[in-house]
Amino acid sequence: MSDFYQTGVISTFHKLGVLNLDKLEAELIWHSQDRPIALVLPSLFSEIEGEALNLIIKELKEVRYIAEVVVTLGPCSREEFQQARDFFSVLPQKTTLIWNNGEKVSDVYRDIEEARLPLGE
């Protein structure tokens, strides 16, 4: 499977040569039976009203090999976070939203900084 690269538990797909989508999806369905596949989807609240994210959601509704979708939601208010939860609730996969500037994640960032561990950029 030349379009596939994995180090540890994170895999990356590269477009190397001619893509046979049917074959690739069949392989993903087969592999997902033993090793469930999750998609990490970074998103901004502003993208919810855009065409691109709506098309992504439409496609994800049809994908059989993804067991879980983890959405990392950029800065937004509590009300916007709730709207995002409603927006992503249409997905058939188990869906988890991470509110990047929410109280719980902010507490984790604070603990990391207090431990003087580098957060990166």
PDB file of C-alpha atoms in Angstrom:
ATOM      1  CA  MET A   1       0.000   0.000   0.000  1.00  0.00           C
ATOM      2  CA  SER A   2       2.343   2.717  -1.245  1.00  0.00           C
ATOM      3  CA  ASP A   3       0.034   5.619  -0.351  1.00  0.00           C
ATOM      4  CA  PHE A   4       0.287   4.825   3.347  1.00  0.00           C
ATOM      5  CA  TYR A   5       2.909   5.678   5.981  1.00  0.00           C
ATOM      6  CA  GLN A   6       2.799   4.863   9.675  1.00  0.00           C
ATOM      7  CA  THR A   7       5.029   5.574  12.646  1.00  0.00           C
ATOM      8  CA  GLY A   8       3.490   4.345  15.855  1.00  0.00           C
ATOM      9  CA  VAL A   9      -0.263   4.771  16.024  1.00  0.00           C
ATOM     10  CA  ILE A  10      -0.580   7.770  13.677  1.00  0.00           C
ATOM     11  CA  SER A  11      -0.875   7.127   9.943  1.00  0.00           C
ATOM     12  CA  THR A  12      -0.520   9.538   7.060  1.00  0.00           C
ATOM     13  CA  PHE A  13      -1.780   9.094   3.516  1.00  0.00           C
ATOM     14  CA  HIS A  14       0.236  10.547   0.667  1.00  0.00           C
ATOM     15  CA  LYS A  15      -0.780  10.845  -2.941  1.00  0.00           C
ATOM     16  CA  LEU A  16       1.950   8.787  -4.605  1.00  0.00           C
ATOM     17  CA  GLY A  17       1.106   8.000  -8.180  1.00  0.00           C
ATOM     18  CA  VAL A  18      -2.286   7.120  -9.604  1.00  0.00           C
ATOM     19  CA  LEU A  19      -4.921   6.656  -6.921  1.00  0.00           C
ATOM     20  CA  ASN A  20      -7.308   3.716  -7.143  1.00  0.00           C
ATOM     21  CA  LEU A  21      -9.926   4.962  -4.682  1.00  0.00           C
ATOM     22  CA  ASP A  22     -12.052   1.795  -4.769  1.00  0.00           C
ATOM     23  CA  LYS A  23      -9.045  -0.378  -3.950  1.00  0.00           C
ATOM     24  CA  LEU A  24      -7.850   1.988  -1.212  1.00  0.00           C
ATOM     25  CA  GLU A  25     -11.293   2.106   0.418  1.00  0.00           C
ATOM     26  CA  ALA A  26     -11.620  -1.687   0.231  1.00  0.00           C
ATOM     27  CA  GLU A  27      -8.266  -2.038   1.999  1.00  0.00           C
ATOM     28  CA  LEU A  28      -9.297   0.476   4.653  1.00  0.00           C
ATOM     29  CA  ILE A  29     -12.569  -1.378   5.266  1.00  0.00           C
ATOM     30  CA  TRP A  30     -10.655  -4.654   5.598  1.00  0.00           C
ATOM     31  CA  HIS A  31      -8.034  -3.194   7.969  1.00  0.00           C
ATOM     32  CA  SER A  32     -10.646  -1.375  10.051  1.00  0.00           C
ATOM     33  CA  GLN A  33     -12.190  -4.684  11.087  1.00  0.00           C
ATOM     34  CA  ASP A  34      -9.180  -5.410  13.321  1.00  0.00           C
ATOM     35  CA  ARG A  35      -7.836  -1.901  13.888  1.00  0.00           C
ATOM     36  CA  PRO A  36     -10.544   0.745  14.205  1.00  0.00           C
ATOM     37  CA  ILE A  37      -9.729   3.947  12.347  1.00  0.00           C
ATOM     38  CA  ALA A  38     -10.215   7.425  13.800  1.00  0.00           C
ATOM     39  CA  LEU A  39     -10.082  10.733  11.971  1.00  0.00           C
ATOM     40  CA  VAL A  40      -8.730  13.846  13.694  1.00  0.00           C
ATOM     41  CA  LEU A  41     -10.470  16.839  12.128  1.00  0.00           C
ATOM     42  CA  PRO A  42      -9.171  20.299  13.094  1.00  0.00           C
ATOM     43  CA  SER A  43     -11.876  22.913  12.690  1.00  0.00           C
ATOM     44  CA  LEU A  44     -12.752  26.512  13.380  1.00  0.00           C
ATOM     45  CA  PHE A  45     -16.277  27.525  14.353  1.00  0.00           C
ATOM     46  CA  SER A  46     -16.411  29.855  11.344  1.00  0.00           C
ATOM     47  CA  GLU A  47     -16.046  26.838   9.025  1.00  0.00           C
ATOM     48  CA  ILE A  48     -19.402  25.429  10.124  1.00  0.00           C
ATOM     49  CA  GLU A  49     -21.191  27.901   7.887  1.00  0.00           C
ATOM     50  CA  GLY A  50     -18.853  27.291   4.964  1.00  0.00           C
ATOM     51  CA  GLU A  51     -19.285  24.972   2.029  1.00  0.00           C
ATOM     52  CA  ALA A  52     -16.110  22.926   2.548  1.00  0.00           C
ATOM     53  CA  LEU A  53     -16.916  21.583   6.018  1.00  0.00           C
ATOM     54  CA  ASN A  54     -20.479  20.786   4.991  1.00  0.00           C
ATOM     55  CA  LEU A  55     -19.119  18.739   2.076  1.00  0.00           C
ATOM     56  CA  ILE A  56     -16.725  16.942   4.434  1.00  0.00           C
ATOM     57  CA  ILE A  57     -19.633  16.061   6.738  1.00  0.00           C
ATOM     58  CA  LYS A  58     -21.667  14.831   3.770  1.00  0.00           C
ATOM     59  CA  GLU A  59     -18.801  12.525   2.730  1.00  0.00           C
ATOM     60  CA  LEU A  60     -18.119  11.298   6.273  1.00  0.00           C
ATOM     61  CA  LYS A  61     -21.745  10.205   6.617  1.00  0.00           C
ATOM     62  CA  GLU A  62     -21.079   7.651   3.864  1.00  0.00           C
ATOM     63  CA  VAL A  63     -17.656   6.411   5.024  1.00  0.00           C
ATOM     64  CA  ARG A  64     -17.861   2.894   6.492  1.00  0.00           C
ATOM     65  CA  TYR A  65     -14.260   2.430   7.625  1.00  0.00           C
ATOM     66  CA  ILE A  66     -13.964   5.353  10.065  1.00  0.00           C
ATOM     67  CA  ALA A  67     -15.089   4.339  13.554  1.00  0.00           C
ATOM     68  CA  GLU A  68     -14.493   7.637  15.325  1.00  0.00           C
ATOM     69  CA  VAL A  69     -14.150  11.316  14.464  1.00  0.00           C
ATOM     70  CA  VAL A  70     -12.279  13.609  16.863  1.00  0.00           C
ATOM     71  CA  VAL A  71     -12.936  17.273  16.127  1.00  0.00           C
ATOM     72  CA  THR A  72     -10.498  19.782  17.616  1.00  0.00           C
ATOM     73  CA  LEU A  73     -12.423  23.029  17.705  1.00  0.00           C
ATOM     74  CA  GLY A  74     -10.441  26.262  17.701  1.00  0.00           C
ATOM     75  CA  PRO A  75     -11.259  29.334  19.800  1.00  0.00           C
ATOM     76  CA  CYS A  76     -14.989  29.853  20.287  1.00  0.00           C
ATOM     77  CA  SER A  77     -17.556  30.801  22.906  1.00  0.00           C
ATOM     78  CA  ARG A  78     -19.572  28.325  24.978  1.00  0.00           C
ATOM     79  CA  GLU A  79     -22.619  28.998  22.784  1.00  0.00           C
ATOM     80  CA  GLU A  80     -20.608  28.397  19.598  1.00  0.00           C
ATOM     81  CA  PHE A  81     -19.223  25.170  21.074  1.00  0.00           C
ATOM     82  CA  GLN A  82     -22.788  23.954  21.658  1.00  0.00           C
ATOM     83  CA  GLN A  83     -23.702  24.881  18.073  1.00  0.00           C
ATOM     84  CA  ALA A  84     -20.673  22.918  16.873  1.00  0.00           C
ATOM     85  CA  ARG A  85     -21.768  19.892  18.938  1.00  0.00           C
ATOM     86  CA  ASP A  86     -25.165  20.060  17.259  1.00  0.00           C
ATOM     87  CA  PHE A  87     -23.557  20.456  13.827  1.00  0.00           C
ATOM     88  CA  PHE A  88     -21.291  17.397  14.199  1.00  0.00           C
ATOM     89  CA  SER A  89     -23.986  15.273  15.897  1.00  0.00           C
ATOM     90  CA  VAL A  90     -25.278  14.175  12.474  1.00  0.00           C
ATOM     91  CA  LEU A  91     -22.232  11.945  11.966  1.00  0.00           C
ATOM     92  CA  PRO A  92     -22.901   8.210  12.349  1.00  0.00           C
ATOM     93  CA  GLN A  93     -19.432   7.629  13.806  1.00  0.00           C
ATOM     94  CA  LYS A  94     -18.609   8.086  17.469  1.00  0.00           C
ATOM     95  CA  THR A  95     -17.789  11.797  17.535  1.00  0.00           C
ATOM     96  CA  THR A  96     -15.775  13.646  20.174  1.00  0.00           C
ATOM     97  CA  LEU A  97     -15.337  17.422  20.219  1.00  0.00           C
ATOM     98  CA  ILE A  98     -12.304  18.929  21.914  1.00  0.00           C
ATOM     99  CA  TRP A  99     -12.825  22.580  22.782  1.00  0.00           C
ATOM    100  CA  ASN A 100      -9.279  23.904  22.456  1.00  0.00           C
ATOM    101  CA  ASN A 101      -9.894  27.008  24.568  1.00  0.00           C
ATOM    102  CA  GLY A 102     -12.493  25.465  26.875  1.00  0.00           C
ATOM    103  CA  GLU A 103     -12.044  25.318  30.635  1.00  0.00           C
ATOM    104  CA  LYS A 104     -10.775  21.724  30.840  1.00  0.00           C
ATOM    105  CA  VAL A 105      -8.187  22.077  28.073  1.00  0.00           C
ATOM    106  CA  SER A 106      -7.111  25.463  29.458  1.00  0.00           C
ATOM    107  CA  ASP A 107      -6.529  23.769  32.835  1.00  0.00           C
ATOM    108  CA  VAL A 108      -4.292  21.198  31.143  1.00  0.00           C
ATOM    109  CA  TYR A 109      -2.303  23.958  29.414  1.00  0.00           C
ATOM    110  CA  ARG A 110      -1.910  25.751  32.746  1.00  0.00           C
ATOM    111  CA  ASP A 111      -0.656  22.556  34.447  1.00  0.00           C
ATOM    112  CA  ILE A 112       1.861  22.005  31.651  1.00  0.00           C
ATOM    113  CA  GLU A 113       3.140  25.578  31.935  1.00  0.00           C
ATOM    114  CA  GLU A 114       3.399  25.306  35.738  1.00  0.00           C
ATOM    115  CA  ALA A 115       5.472  22.144  35.278  1.00  0.00           C
ATOM    116  CA  ARG A 116       7.719  24.217  32.977  1.00  0.00           C
ATOM    117  CA  LEU A 117       7.237  21.825  30.093  1.00  0.00           C
ATOM    118  CA  PRO A 118       7.518  23.365  26.626  1.00  0.00           C
ATOM    119  CA  LEU A 119       4.162  23.667  24.855  1.00  0.00           C
ATOM    120  CA  GLY A 120       5.606  24.492  21.469  1.00  0.00           C
ATOM    121  CA  GLU A 121       4.192  26.987  19.008  1.00  0.00           C
TER     122      GLU A 121
END
